Coordinates of C-alpha atoms in Angstrom, one line a residue:
M1 CA -13.6 -12.3 12.1
S2 CA -11.8 -9.0 12.7
I3 CA -9.4 -7.8 10.1
F4 CA -6.8 -5.1 10.8
I5 CA -5.0 -3.6 7.8
G6 CA -2.1 -1.1 8.3
G7 CA -0.7 0.8 5.3
A8 CA 2.9 2.1 5.8
W9 CA 3.1 5.8 6.6
A10 CA 4.8 7.9 3.9
Y11 CA 7.1 10.8 4.8
V12 CA 5.5 14.2 4.0
N13 CA 8.8 15.6 2.5
G14 CA 7.8 15.3 -1.1
S15 CA 5.1 14.1 -3.5
L16 CA 4.0 10.5 -3.7
H17 CA 5.4 8.5 -6.7
L18 CA 4.3 5.2 -8.2
G19 CA 6.7 3.3 -6.1
H20 CA 4.8 4.3 -3.0
I21 CA 1.4 3.4 -4.5
S22 CA 2.7 0.1 -5.8
S23 CA 3.6 -1.0 -2.2
L24 CA 0.5 0.5 -0.6
L25 CA -2.3 -0.6 -3.0
P26 CA -2.6 -4.2 -1.7
G27 CA -4.0 -2.7 1.5
D28 CA -7.0 -1.2 -0.2
I29 CA -7.6 -4.4 -2.2
L30 CA -7.6 -6.4 1.1
A31 CA -9.9 -3.9 2.8
R32 CA -12.5 -3.8 0.0
Y33 CA -12.4 -7.6 -0.3
Y34 CA -13.0 -8.3 3.4
R35 CA -15.8 -5.7 3.6
L36 CA -17.5 -7.6 0.7
K37 CA -17.2 -10.7 2.8
G38 CA -18.9 -9.0 5.6
E39 CA -15.9 -9.1 8.0
K40 CA -15.2 -6.3 10.6
V41 CA -12.4 -4.3 8.9
L42 CA -10.2 -1.5 10.2
Y43 CA -7.9 0.0 7.6
V44 CA -5.7 2.8 8.7
S45 CA -2.7 4.8 7.8
G46 CA -1.4 8.3 7.8
S47 CA 1.3 10.8 7.0
D48 CA 4.6 10.6 8.8
C49 CA 5.1 14.2 9.8
N50 CA 7.9 13.8 12.4
G51 CA 10.8 12.2 10.6
T52 CA 14.1 13.9 9.9
P53 CA 13.4 14.0 6.1
I54 CA 10.7 16.7 6.8
T55 CA 13.0 18.8 9.0
I56 CA 15.8 18.5 6.4
R57 CA 13.5 19.8 3.7
A58 CA 12.2 22.5 5.9
K59 CA 15.7 23.7 6.5
Q60 CA 16.5 23.6 2.8
E61 CA 13.4 25.7 1.9
E62 CA 13.7 28.0 5.0
V63 CA 10.1 27.2 6.1
T64 CA 8.7 25.5 9.2
A65 CA 8.4 21.7 9.4
K66 CA 4.6 22.2 9.9
E67 CA 4.3 24.1 6.6
I68 CA 6.0 21.2 4.7
A69 CA 3.9 18.6 6.6
D70 CA 0.6 20.5 5.9
Y71 CA 1.3 20.9 2.2
Y72 CA 2.2 17.3 1.5
H73 CA -0.3 15.8 3.9
N74 CA -3.1 17.5 2.1
E75 CA -1.7 16.4 -1.3
F76 CA -1.5 12.8 0.0
V77 CA -5.1 12.9 1.1
D78 CA -6.2 14.1 -2.3
C79 CA -4.1 11.5 -4.2
F80 CA -5.3 8.6 -2.1
S81 CA -8.9 9.7 -2.5
R82 CA -8.6 10.0 -6.2
L83 CA -7.0 6.6 -6.4
G84 CA -9.9 5.1 -4.4
F85 CA -8.1 4.2 -1.3
S86 CA -10.8 3.4 1.2
Y87 CA -9.1 4.1 4.6
D88 CA -11.3 3.9 7.6
L89 CA -9.0 6.5 9.0
Y90 CA -6.1 8.4 7.4
T91 CA -4.4 10.6 10.0
R92 CA -1.0 12.2 10.7
T93 CA 1.7 11.8 13.3
D94 CA 1.9 15.4 14.4
T95 CA -1.5 15.3 16.1
E96 CA -1.8 15.8 19.9
H97 CA -3.7 12.5 20.0
H98 CA -0.8 10.6 18.4
H99 CA 1.8 12.3 20.6
Q100 CA 0.0 11.4 23.8
I101 CA -0.5 7.7 23.0
V102 CA 3.1 7.3 21.8
Q103 CA 4.3 8.9 25.0
A104 CA 2.1 6.5 27.0
I105 CA 3.6 3.5 25.1
F106 CA 7.1 4.9 25.8
L107 CA 6.3 5.1 29.6
E108 CA 4.8 1.7 29.7
L109 CA 7.8 0.1 28.1
L110 CA 10.0 2.1 30.4
E111 CA 8.1 0.9 33.5
K112 CA 8.4 -2.7 32.3
G113 CA 12.1 -2.4 31.9
F114 CA 12.2 -2.6 28.1
I115 CA 13.5 1.0 27.8
Y116 CA 16.5 2.3 29.7
K117 CA 19.0 5.2 29.7
K118 CA 22.5 4.9 28.3
E119 CA 25.4 7.2 27.7
I120 CA 26.7 6.9 24.2
D121 CA 29.0 8.4 21.6
Q122 CA 27.1 10.4 19.0
L123 CA 28.1 12.4 16.0
Y124 CA 28.1 16.1 16.4
C125 CA 28.4 18.8 13.7
E126 CA 30.7 21.5 14.8
H127 CA 29.6 23.7 11.9
D128 CA 25.8 23.5 12.6
K129 CA 26.3 23.2 16.4
Q130 CA 24.1 20.2 16.9
F131 CA 24.0 16.5 17.5
L132 CA 23.1 14.6 14.3
P133 CA 20.2 12.2 14.2
D134 CA 20.8 9.2 12.0
R135 CA 19.2 10.6 8.9
Y136 CA 21.3 13.7 9.2
V137 CA 24.4 11.5 8.6
E138 CA 25.4 10.1 5.2
G139 CA 28.3 7.9 4.2
L140 CA 29.4 4.6 2.9
C141 CA 27.8 1.3 4.1
P142 CA 30.4 -0.8 6.0
I143 CA 28.7 -3.9 4.7
C144 CA 28.4 -3.3 0.9
G145 CA 30.1 0.0 0.3
A146 CA 27.1 1.7 -1.2
N147 CA 26.0 5.2 -0.2
A148 CA 23.8 4.9 2.9
R149 CA 22.0 6.9 5.5
G150 CA 22.8 6.7 9.2
D151 CA 19.9 4.3 10.0
Q152 CA 19.8 1.9 7.0
C153 CA 21.5 0.9 3.7
D154 CA 18.9 0.6 1.0
A155 CA 21.3 -1.3 -1.2
C156 CA 21.8 -4.3 1.1
S157 CA 19.0 -3.6 3.7
S158 CA 21.4 -3.5 6.6
V159 CA 20.1 -1.7 9.7
L160 CA 22.9 0.7 10.7
E161 CA 23.9 3.2 13.3
P162 CA 25.5 6.6 12.2
L163 CA 28.9 5.6 13.7
D164 CA 28.9 2.5 11.6
L165 CA 29.2 4.5 8.4
L166 CA 32.5 5.1 6.6
D167 CA 33.5 8.5 5.2
R168 CA 30.8 10.1 7.3
R169 CA 29.4 13.6 6.5
C170 CA 26.7 15.9 7.8
K171 CA 23.7 16.0 5.4
I172 CA 23.1 19.7 6.2
C173 CA 26.5 21.2 5.6
G174 CA 28.5 18.3 4.1
Q175 CA 31.3 18.6 6.7
P176 CA 32.6 15.5 8.6
P177 CA 31.2 15.4 12.1
T178 CA 33.0 14.8 15.3
V179 CA 32.1 12.4 18.2
R180 CA 30.7 13.6 21.6
K181 CA 29.2 11.9 24.6
T182 CA 25.5 12.2 25.2
E183 CA 22.7 10.3 26.9
H184 CA 19.8 8.6 25.2
F185 CA 17.0 6.1 25.9
Y186 CA 17.4 2.6 24.4
F187 CA 14.9 -0.2 23.6
A188 CA 15.9 -3.6 24.9
L189 CA 15.4 -5.4 21.6
R190 CA 17.7 -8.3 22.6
A191 CA 15.1 -9.3 25.2
F192 CA 12.8 -10.3 22.4
Q193 CA 15.2 -12.5 20.5
K194 CA 13.6 -15.9 21.5
T195 CA 10.1 -14.5 21.2
L196 CA 10.7 -13.3 17.6
E197 CA 12.5 -16.5 16.6
H198 CA 9.4 -18.5 17.6
Y199 CA 7.1 -15.9 16.0
V200 CA 9.0 -15.9 12.6
A201 CA 9.2 -19.7 12.6
E202 CA 5.4 -19.9 13.0
A203 CA 4.8 -17.3 10.3
E204 CA 7.1 -19.2 7.9
S205 CA 5.2 -22.4 8.7
N206 CA 1.9 -20.8 8.0
G207 CA 3.0 -19.1 4.8
D208 CA 1.7 -15.8 6.1
W209 CA 4.7 -13.6 5.1
R210 CA 6.3 -12.8 1.8
D211 CA 9.5 -14.6 1.2
N212 CA 11.6 -11.4 1.3
A213 CA 10.3 -10.7 4.8
I214 CA 11.1 -14.2 6.0
S215 CA 14.6 -14.2 4.6
L216 CA 15.5 -10.7 5.7
T217 CA 14.1 -11.1 9.2
R218 CA 15.9 -14.4 9.7
R219 CA 19.1 -12.7 8.7
Y220 CA 18.7 -10.1 11.5
L221 CA 17.8 -12.8 14.0
K222 CA 20.8 -14.9 13.0
E223 CA 23.1 -11.9 13.5
G224 CA 21.5 -11.3 16.9
L225 CA 19.2 -8.5 17.7
Q226 CA 20.9 -5.4 19.2
D227 CA 19.3 -2.8 21.5
R228 CA 18.3 0.3 19.6
A229 CA 18.2 4.0 20.6
V230 CA 14.6 5.3 21.0
S231 CA 15.4 9.0 21.5
R232 CA 17.1 11.6 19.3
D233 CA 18.3 15.2 19.6
L234 CA 15.7 16.9 17.5
D235 CA 13.6 20.1 17.7
H236 CA 10.6 18.4 16.0
G237 CA 8.7 15.3 17.0
V238 CA 7.2 13.6 20.0
S239 CA 8.9 14.8 23.2
V240 CA 10.4 12.2 25.6
P241 CA 7.9 12.4 28.6
I242 CA 10.6 12.3 31.2
K243 CA 11.5 15.3 33.4
G244 CA 14.8 16.8 32.2
Y245 CA 14.7 15.0 28.8
E246 CA 11.8 16.9 27.2
Q247 CA 14.1 18.4 24.6
K248 CA 14.8 14.9 23.2
K249 CA 12.3 13.4 20.8
I250 CA 11.1 9.8 20.6
Y251 CA 12.9 8.2 17.6
V252 CA 10.7 7.9 14.5
W253 CA 11.2 4.2 14.1
I254 CA 9.3 3.5 17.4
E255 CA 7.0 6.4 17.1
A256 CA 5.8 5.9 13.5
V257 CA 5.0 2.2 13.7
S258 CA 3.1 3.0 16.9
G259 CA 0.9 5.0 14.6
Y260 CA -1.1 1.9 13.7
Y261 CA -2.2 1.7 17.3
T262 CA -2.8 5.4 17.8
A263 CA -4.8 5.5 14.5
S264 CA -7.1 2.7 15.7
K265 CA -7.6 4.6 19.0
L266 CA -8.5 7.8 17.1
W267 CA -10.9 5.8 14.9
A268 CA -12.6 4.5 18.0
K269 CA -12.8 7.9 19.5
E270 CA -14.3 9.5 16.3
T271 CA -16.7 6.7 15.5
N272 CA -17.6 5.5 19.0
G273 CA -16.3 2.1 17.8
D274 CA -14.5 -0.6 19.6
D275 CA -10.9 -0.9 18.4
Q276 CA -9.9 -3.5 21.0
I277 CA -11.4 -6.3 18.8
F278 CA -8.5 -5.5 16.4
W279 CA -5.9 -6.0 19.1
S280 CA -7.3 -9.3 20.5
Y281 CA -6.6 -12.9 19.8
G282 CA -8.1 -14.2 16.6
T283 CA -7.6 -10.9 14.6
E284 CA -6.0 -11.3 11.2
S285 CA -3.7 -8.3 10.7
Y286 CA -2.0 -7.3 7.4
Y287 CA 0.9 -4.8 7.3
V288 CA 1.4 -3.5 3.8
H289 CA 4.7 -1.7 2.9
G290 CA 7.7 -1.8 0.7
K291 CA 10.8 -3.9 1.1
D292 CA 12.8 -1.2 2.8
N293 CA 10.3 -1.2 5.7
I294 CA 10.4 -4.9 6.4
P295 CA 12.5 -4.8 9.7
F296 CA 10.2 -2.1 11.2
H297 CA 7.2 -4.4 10.7
S298 CA 8.7 -7.8 11.2
I299 CA 11.0 -7.0 14.2
I300 CA 10.5 -3.6 15.7
W301 CA 6.7 -3.4 15.8
P302 CA 6.2 -7.1 17.0
A303 CA 8.8 -6.4 19.8
I304 CA 6.9 -3.3 20.9
L305 CA 3.6 -5.2 20.9
A306 CA 5.2 -8.1 22.8
G307 CA 6.6 -5.6 25.3
L308 CA 3.1 -4.1 25.8
G309 CA 1.5 -7.5 26.0
K310 CA -0.7 -6.9 23.0
D311 CA -2.1 -9.9 21.2
P312 CA -1.7 -10.9 18.4
L313 CA 1.5 -9.9 16.8
P314 CA 1.2 -9.1 13.1
T315 CA 0.0 -12.1 11.2
H316 CA 0.6 -11.1 7.6
I317 CA 3.7 -9.1 6.4
V318 CA 2.8 -7.9 2.9
S319 CA 6.2 -6.5 1.7
N320 CA 6.6 -5.7 -2.0
E321 CA 10.0 -5.6 -3.8
Y322 CA 11.0 -2.4 -5.6
L323 CA 9.3 -0.8 -8.6
T324 CA 11.8 0.4 -11.3
L325 CA 11.0 2.9 -14.0
E326 CA 11.9 2.2 -17.6
K327 CA 14.5 -0.4 -16.3
R328 CA 16.2 2.2 -14.1
K329 CA 16.0 2.6 -10.3
L330 CA 13.6 5.4 -9.2
S331 CA 15.5 8.6 -8.2
T332 CA 13.4 11.5 -6.8
S333 CA 16.5 13.8 -6.7
R334 CA 16.9 13.3 -10.5
N335 CA 13.2 13.5 -11.1
W336 CA 13.3 9.9 -12.5
A337 CA 9.9 9.1 -11.1
V338 CA 6.2 9.1 -12.1
W339 CA 4.6 11.5 -9.6
V340 CA 1.1 10.5 -8.5
P341 CA -0.5 14.0 -8.7
D342 CA 0.7 14.2 -12.3
I343 CA -0.4 10.8 -13.6
L344 CA -3.8 11.3 -12.0
E345 CA -4.3 14.4 -14.1
R346 CA -4.0 12.5 -17.3
Y347 CA -5.1 8.9 -16.7
D348 CA -7.9 6.8 -15.3
P349 CA -7.3 5.8 -11.6
D350 CA -8.5 2.2 -12.4
S351 CA -5.8 2.1 -15.2
I352 CA -3.2 2.9 -12.6
R353 CA -4.6 0.4 -10.1
Y354 CA -4.8 -2.3 -12.8
F355 CA -1.2 -1.9 -14.0
L356 CA 0.3 -1.7 -10.6
T357 CA -1.5 -4.9 -9.6
I358 CA -1.0 -7.0 -12.7
N359 CA 2.6 -5.9 -12.8
A360 CA 3.2 -5.9 -9.0
P361 CA 6.7 -6.5 -7.6
E362 CA 5.3 -9.1 -5.2
N363 CA 8.3 -11.5 -5.4
R364 CA 10.8 -9.7 -7.5
D365 CA 11.4 -6.1 -8.7
A366 CA 8.9 -5.0 -11.4
D367 CA 9.2 -2.3 -14.0
F368 CA 6.9 0.5 -14.9
S369 CA 7.1 1.2 -18.6
W370 CA 4.9 3.9 -20.3
K371 CA 4.6 1.6 -23.3
E372 CA 3.4 -1.3 -21.3
F373 CA 1.1 0.9 -19.2
I374 CA -0.7 2.3 -22.2
Y375 CA -0.7 -1.0 -24.2
S376 CA -2.1 -2.7 -21.1
H377 CA -4.9 -0.2 -20.8
N378 CA -5.8 -0.3 -24.5
S379 CA -5.7 -4.1 -24.8
E380 CA -6.9 -5.4 -21.4
L381 CA -9.1 -2.8 -19.8
L382 CA -10.5 -1.2 -23.0
G383 CA -10.1 -4.0 -25.5
A384 CA -11.1 -7.0 -23.3
Y385 CA -13.1 -5.9 -20.3
G386 CA -14.6 -2.6 -21.6
N387 CA -15.4 -4.2 -24.9
L388 CA -17.3 -7.1 -23.3
V389 CA -19.4 -4.7 -21.2
N390 CA -20.0 -2.3 -24.0
R391 CA -20.9 -4.6 -26.8
T392 CA -23.2 -6.8 -24.6
L393 CA -25.2 -3.9 -23.1
K394 CA -25.2 -1.9 -26.4
F395 CA -26.6 -5.0 -28.2
I396 CA -29.4 -5.3 -25.6
Q397 CA -30.2 -1.6 -26.1
K398 CA -30.3 -1.9 -29.8
S399 CA -32.0 -5.3 -30.3
F400 CA -34.2 -5.6 -27.1
D401 CA -35.0 -1.9 -26.3
G402 CA -32.7 -2.1 -23.3
I403 CA -34.7 -5.0 -21.7
I404 CA -32.4 -7.7 -20.3
P405 CA -33.6 -11.1 -21.4
E406 CA -34.8 -13.4 -18.6
K407 CA -33.3 -16.8 -18.8
R408 CA -32.0 -19.5 -16.5
I409 CA -28.2 -18.9 -16.6
S410 CA -26.2 -21.7 -18.2
K411 CA -24.8 -24.2 -15.7
E412 CA -21.3 -23.8 -17.1
I413 CA -21.4 -20.1 -16.6
V414 CA -22.8 -20.4 -13.1
D415 CA -20.0 -22.9 -12.2
R416 CA -17.3 -20.7 -13.7
V417 CA -18.4 -17.7 -11.7
A418 CA -18.7 -19.6 -8.5
R419 CA -15.2 -20.9 -8.9
L420 CA -13.9 -17.4 -9.7
Y421 CA -15.2 -16.1 -6.3
E422 CA -13.4 -19.0 -4.6
D423 CA -10.1 -18.8 -6.5
T424 CA -9.9 -15.0 -6.4
G425 CA -10.8 -14.8 -2.7
R426 CA -8.2 -17.4 -1.8
S427 CA -5.5 -15.5 -3.8
I428 CA -6.4 -12.2 -2.1
E429 CA -6.3 -13.7 1.4
E430 CA -2.9 -15.2 0.6
T431 CA -1.7 -11.8 -0.7
R432 CA -1.2 -13.0 -4.3
F433 CA -3.0 -10.1 -5.9
K434 CA -1.4 -10.4 -9.3
Q435 CA -2.6 -14.0 -9.6
A436 CA -6.0 -13.0 -8.4
L437 CA -6.4 -10.3 -11.1
E438 CA -5.0 -12.6 -13.8
T439 CA -7.6 -15.2 -12.8
V440 CA -10.4 -12.6 -13.2
F441 CA -9.2 -11.6 -16.6
D442 CA -9.1 -15.2 -17.7
L443 CA -12.9 -15.1 -17.3
V444 CA -13.0 -11.8 -19.2
R445 CA -11.2 -13.4 -22.1
Y446 CA -13.4 -16.5 -21.9
S447 CA -16.5 -14.4 -22.0
N448 CA -15.4 -12.5 -25.1
K449 CA -14.8 -15.8 -26.8
Y450 CA -18.2 -17.1 -25.7
F451 CA -19.9 -13.9 -27.1
D452 CA -18.0 -14.4 -30.4
Q453 CA -18.8 -18.1 -30.7
Q454 CA -22.5 -17.6 -29.9
Q455 CA -22.8 -14.8 -32.5
P456 CA -25.8 -13.0 -31.0
W457 CA -25.9 -10.7 -34.0
R458 CA -26.9 -13.8 -36.0
Q459 CA -28.9 -15.5 -33.3
V460 CA -31.3 -12.5 -33.0
H461 CA -32.5 -13.2 -36.6
E462 CA -32.2 -17.0 -36.6
N463 CA -33.1 -18.1 -33.1
V464 CA -34.1 -15.3 -30.8
E465 CA -34.4 -17.6 -27.7
E466 CA -30.8 -18.6 -28.1
C467 CA -29.8 -15.0 -28.5
K468 CA -31.6 -14.2 -25.2
Q469 CA -29.7 -17.0 -23.5
T470 CA -26.4 -15.7 -24.7
L471 CA -27.2 -12.2 -23.5
A472 CA -28.5 -13.3 -20.2
D473 CA -25.4 -15.4 -19.6
C474 CA -23.2 -12.4 -20.5
V475 CA -25.0 -10.0 -18.3
Y476 CA -24.7 -12.5 -15.4
I477 CA -20.9 -12.6 -16.0
I478 CA -20.6 -8.8 -16.4
G479 CA -22.5 -8.1 -13.1
N480 CA -20.4 -10.6 -11.2
L481 CA -17.2 -9.4 -12.8
A482 CA -18.0 -5.9 -11.6
N483 CA -18.5 -7.3 -8.1
I484 CA -15.3 -9.4 -8.1
L485 CA -13.3 -6.5 -9.6
T486 CA -14.6 -4.0 -6.9
P487 CA -11.4 -4.4 -4.8
F488 CA -9.2 -3.9 -7.8
L489 CA -11.1 -1.5 -10.1
P490 CA -13.6 0.3 -7.9
F491 CA -14.5 3.1 -10.3
S492 CA -15.3 1.1 -13.4
S493 CA -17.1 -1.5 -11.2
K494 CA -19.3 1.3 -9.9
K495 CA -20.1 2.3 -13.5
V496 CA -21.1 -1.2 -14.4
K497 CA -23.3 -1.6 -11.3
H498 CA -25.0 1.6 -12.2
M499 CA -25.7 0.5 -15.7
L500 CA -27.3 -2.7 -14.3
S501 CA -29.0 -1.1 -11.4
F502 CA -26.9 -3.5 -9.3
T503 CA -26.8 -2.6 -5.6
E504 CA -26.2 -5.8 -3.8
E505 CA -22.5 -6.2 -2.7
Y506 CA -21.4 -9.5 -1.2
W507 CA -18.5 -11.8 -2.0
K508 CA -20.6 -14.5 -3.5
P509 CA -22.3 -15.1 -6.9
Q510 CA -24.9 -12.4 -7.4
K511 CA -28.2 -12.8 -9.2
I512 CA -28.7 -9.9 -11.6
T513 CA -32.2 -8.7 -11.0
A514 CA -32.2 -5.6 -13.2
R515 CA -34.9 -5.7 -15.9
S516 CA -33.2 -3.2 -18.1
V517 CA -29.9 -1.5 -18.8
T518 CA -29.5 2.2 -18.2
A519 CA -27.1 4.9 -19.4
V520 CA -24.7 2.6 -21.2
E521 CA -21.4 4.4 -21.5
P522 CA -17.8 3.2 -22.3
L523 CA -15.9 2.1 -19.3
F524 CA -12.6 3.3 -20.6
E525 CA -11.4 5.6 -23.3
R526 CA -8.6 4.7 -25.7
I527 CA -5.2 6.2 -25.0
D528 CA -3.3 7.5 -28.0
P529 CA 0.0 5.5 -28.2
E530 CA 1.6 8.8 -29.1
R531 CA 1.4 9.5 -25.3
I532 CA 4.2 7.0 -24.8
H533 CA 6.7 9.3 -26.6
I534 CA 5.4 12.4 -24.8
E535 CA 5.7 10.8 -21.4
L536 CA 9.2 9.4 -22.0
E537 CA 10.3 12.9 -23.2
S538 CA 9.2 14.4 -19.9
L539 CA 11.0 11.9 -17.7
G540 CA 13.9 13.3 -15.7
R541 CA 13.3 16.9 -16.7
G542 CA 13.3 19.5 -13.9
Q543 CA 12.3 18.8 -10.4
R544 CA 8.8 18.3 -8.9
V545 CA 8.3 20.5 -5.9

């Protein structure tokens, strides 16, 4: 089976925060899991370097958009690497390759009649002497009254046009804009109303989408799809490939989602691989993103694919709700955020991955609390999992000179491990990652209880064969836990496998063939609870550049 996984493309206009990672981490879990199953996997993403947020920041800092894009793209690459994201390709949208393929997509949709020209009213800033793209316009949402951008209201998830906003103002200078006539290209989204209605009904029937994606997409379909502009008056981005219109740019909402396809093409080019298998019938595709990106993945991208005649449309929409911070909404402007470069300097990447999975906003908003993060690390990762590994392997070192006892593994243990592979795998495939990880840690807790009940420290003196059985059972559990936890906790899993000279990696119960344990070291270090106060004190101070 072919598995395509697309992680949402983050704007390179500022550092990544934990809200980004919370919504993107499921993609890496899926990719690592399906590779263990032996499936053909293509996992791609990249930095969105063409959106208006980048040009706005560049204007504010009086530098070029490329300087902003280069700086944050490199920072993103470093952060994803340190967090263990295993992209087959991580690229960027300002490459010549991306521009050429996006332009080809534009021309094909134009040729097929799904893109057309139209004269429209557009907001114009008399002070800055320019037409204003949607994200250059701010105002009040006409639906809920909240502050909104010209393309979308984050408060009520309404898709907007700049002229819809009330109390409009230019984001650059703050002045109210005027209205002028101009010509733009439009995507005939209404032509796909019936196709998308059938598509969403099938996804709902199969249970392949998160509930928030189903409900929000149904709302848009019920209201009736409207044709959307696909060009903007910008000096930065992918140029419209039509003579006389080269100064206009292809709007980011059609250009960025096309990045999934352009990235697969680049992967094929660089690896001499065949990316067509990932755009053919029978492929399972997972699109991983936050709630605010739902319509772009559940409506816009499927409509583009349908217009191009690509099969299949996205099969799984993995859309997280929001992550709050200490019970408050994240605010990058107020520095009310946990920045990824900062947290990686002080904490284990597996601790971050664990907390953002076990506390994932899969069906409702979830909160990141420094107290819960540190207590979770100390009690679950260190106190439960790390303790099981450390005391078992240290005991073997001390009492058996590091030689792992050879015994037939107890049937109950074998059966539990086999069920764990089945249950965890099913939960991952159904995108219930929190439940999957909880199930794994149920076995961690069971195993610690088993170790305590067997009391190998007494058995070694009273019945050495029973002691060997206990330790053989625990090593079997530990080796398989490390294997099952590889998608979730890749760094600590690698440590355990090294200690057990464990190299086989398949998604099925593994026989631990190592004769001895080597270089036993703690999986995790205790975090001083005093860090809670220190981290809380630093929240909201200053501004991360």
